[in-house]
Amino acid sequence: SYELTQPPSVSVSPGQTASITCSGDKLGDKYASWYQQKPGQSPVLVIYQDTKRPSGIPDRFSGSNSGNTATLTISGTQAMDEADYYCLAWDISAGVFGGGTKLTVL
Amino acid sequence: EVRLVESGGGLVQPGGSLRLSCAASGIPFSSNWMHWVRQAPGKGLVWVSRINTDGSSADYADSVKGRFTISRDNAKNTLYLQMNSLRAEDTAVYYCARGHCSSTSCHFDCWGQGTLVTVSS
């Protein structure tokens, strides 16, 4: 079965750039989306179709996808961005989430 | 206002059954693919199932295939998940989500608050 791999944790200083990767076989041939989840809350879509931002998502969130890796980049990271982040891609007719990355802003 | 509200969770014994519901408002429910996603306590998100707009086609994760059935009632703007032969590993918060789907992928732009299913004796 298809698998997506994310680093368990990423740390960043406020104002710096955070990059969260998501790796899978030929992931660049698929669309990736990204979700932010804060403790006790439902997930929120932050990037879809690799690079698109839903309305209401700050432009400091961006995405890319090439080869075997999709990347979520948060520029000028703020304390409010501290959360778990999950990537999602599709293998035929099944959705596959990455294991999630805990972003710590310190 | 877009709202998805899940209900029907609770405590059930192993081998038992439960039916979850997801009531939608503020969205053109009959025009959207709908999905169920679950999250075990302290764990990550796992896609469970999806259903197309008229309910004629559904897909399932291997872990629930043959035990869970997704369905919808467009007249009632409601999504369902019938869960049978429940196991301890099915314990999770179950979210319904609206999917925007192309021929090869979906993304979820609207999520419910989730309903907790606990499978334990």
Coordinates of N, CA, C and O in Angstrom, one line a residue, chain A residues 31 33 35 37 41-43 45 48-49 86 88 90 92-95 97-99, chain B residues 35 37 39 43-47 50 59 95 104-109 111-113:
Chain A
Y31 N -1.5 15.0 -6.7 CA -1.7 16.2 -6.0 C -1.6 16.0 -4.5 O -2.1 15.0 -4.0
S33 N -2.3 17.7 -0.6 CA -2.9 18.8 0.2 C -2.3 18.7 1.6 O -1.8 17.7 2.0
Y35 N -2.9 19.9 5.9 CA -3.9 20.2 6.9 C -3.2 20.6 8.2 O -2.2 20.0 8.6
Q37 N -3.7 21.1 12.3 CA -4.6 20.7 13.4 C -4.0 21.2 14.7 O -2.9 20.7 15.1
Q41 N -8.9 20.6 18.2 CA -9.7 21.2 17.1 C -9.7 20.2 15.9 O -8.9 19.3 15.8
S42 N -10.6 20.5 15.0 CA -10.7 19.8 13.8 C -9.6 20.3 12.8 O -9.1 21.4 12.9
P43 N -9.2 19.4 11.9 CA -8.2 19.9 10.9 C -8.7 21.0 10.0 O -9.9 21.2 9.8
L45 N -7.8 22.9 6.2 CA -7.0 22.9 5.0 C -6.2 24.1 4.8 O -6.7 25.3 4.9
Y48 N -3.9 23.1 -1.0 CA -4.5 22.0 -1.8 C -3.9 22.1 -3.3 O -3.4 23.1 -3.7
Q49 N -4.0 21.0 -3.9 CA -3.5 20.8 -5.3 C -2.0 21.4 -5.3 O -1.7 22.2 -6.2
Y86 N -0.5 17.7 8.5 CA -0.6 16.4 7.8 C -0.7 16.7 6.3 O -1.4 17.6 5.9
L88 N -1.7 14.9 2.6 CA -2.7 13.9 2.1 C -2.4 13.8 0.6 O -2.3 14.8 -0.2
W90 N -3.5 10.8 -2.9 CA -4.4 9.7 -3.3 C -3.7 8.6 -4.1 O -2.9 8.9 -5.0
I92 N -4.8 5.7 -6.3 CA -6.0 5.2 -7.0 C -7.2 5.7 -6.3 O -7.5 6.9 -6.4
S93 N -7.9 4.9 -5.5 CA -9.2 5.4 -5.0 C -9.2 5.5 -3.4 O -10.2 5.4 -2.8
A94 N -8.0 5.6 -2.9 CA -7.8 5.6 -1.4 C -7.0 6.8 -1.0 O -6.0 7.1 -1.6
G95 N -7.5 7.5 0.0 CA -6.7 8.6 0.5 C -5.7 8.1 1.5 O -5.9 7.2 2.2
F97 N -2.9 9.7 4.3 CA -2.3 10.8 5.1 C -0.9 10.4 5.5 O -0.6 9.2 5.8
G98 N 0.0 11.4 5.6 CA 1.2 11.2 6.2 C 1.0 11.1 7.7 O -0.1 11.4 8.3
G99 N 2.1 10.7 8.4 CA 1.9 10.4 9.9 C 1.8 11.7 10.7 O 1.5 11.6 11.9
Chain B
H35 N -16.7 12.4 2.8 CA -15.7 11.5 3.4 C -15.8 11.3 4.9 O -16.4 12.2 5.6
V37 N -13.1 10.5 8.0 CA -11.7 10.4 8.4 C -11.7 10.2 9.9 O -12.5 10.7 10.6
Q39 N -9.3 9.5 13.7 CA -8.1 9.8 14.4 C -8.2 9.1 15.8 O -8.9 9.5 16.7
K43 N -3.1 10.0 18.0 CA -2.5 9.5 16.8 C -2.8 10.4 15.6 O -3.5 11.5 15.8
G44 N -2.4 10.0 14.4 CA -2.7 10.9 13.2 C -4.0 10.6 12.5 O -4.8 9.8 12.9
L45 N -4.2 11.4 11.5 CA -5.4 11.2 10.7 C -5.3 10.0 9.8 O -4.3 9.7 9.2
V46 N -6.5 9.4 9.6 CA -6.6 8.2 8.7 C -7.8 8.3 7.9 O -8.9 8.5 8.5
W47 N -7.7 8.3 6.6 CA -8.9 8.3 5.7 C -9.6 7.0 5.8 O -9.0 5.9 5.9
R50 N -15.2 7.2 1.3 CA -15.8 8.3 0.6 C -17.0 7.8 -0.2 O -17.0 6.6 -0.6
D59 N -15.8 4.1 -1.8 CA -14.5 3.5 -1.6 C -14.2 3.4 -0.1 O -14.6 4.3 0.7
Y95 N -14.4 12.0 11.9 CA -14.8 13.3 11.3 C -15.4 13.0 10.0 O -15.0 12.2 9.2
T104 N -8.5 12.2 -10.0 CA -7.3 11.5 -9.3 C -7.1 11.9 -7.9 O -6.3 11.2 -7.2
S105 N -7.8 12.9 -7.4 CA -7.5 13.3 -6.0 C -8.7 14.1 -5.4 O -9.6 14.5 -6.1
C106 N -8.7 14.2 -4.1 CA -9.6 15.0 -3.3 C -8.9 15.8 -2.3 O -7.8 15.4 -1.8
H107 N -9.5 16.9 -1.9 CA -9.0 17.6 -0.8 C -10.2 18.0 0.0 O -11.3 18.1 -0.5
F108 N -10.0 18.3 1.3 CA -11.1 18.5 2.3 C -11.1 19.9 2.8 O -10.3 20.2 3.6
D109 N -12.1 20.7 2.4 CA -12.2 22.1 2.8 C -13.1 22.4 3.9 O -13.1 23.5 4.4
W111 N -14.7 20.5 7.6 CA -14.7 19.3 8.5 C -15.7 19.5 9.6 O -15.9 20.7 10.1
G112 N -16.2 18.4 10.1 CA -17.1 18.5 11.3 C -16.2 18.6 12.6 O -15.0 18.6 12.5
Q113 N -16.9 18.6 13.7 CA -16.2 18.7 15.0 C -15.7 17.3 15.5 O -14.9 17.2 16.4

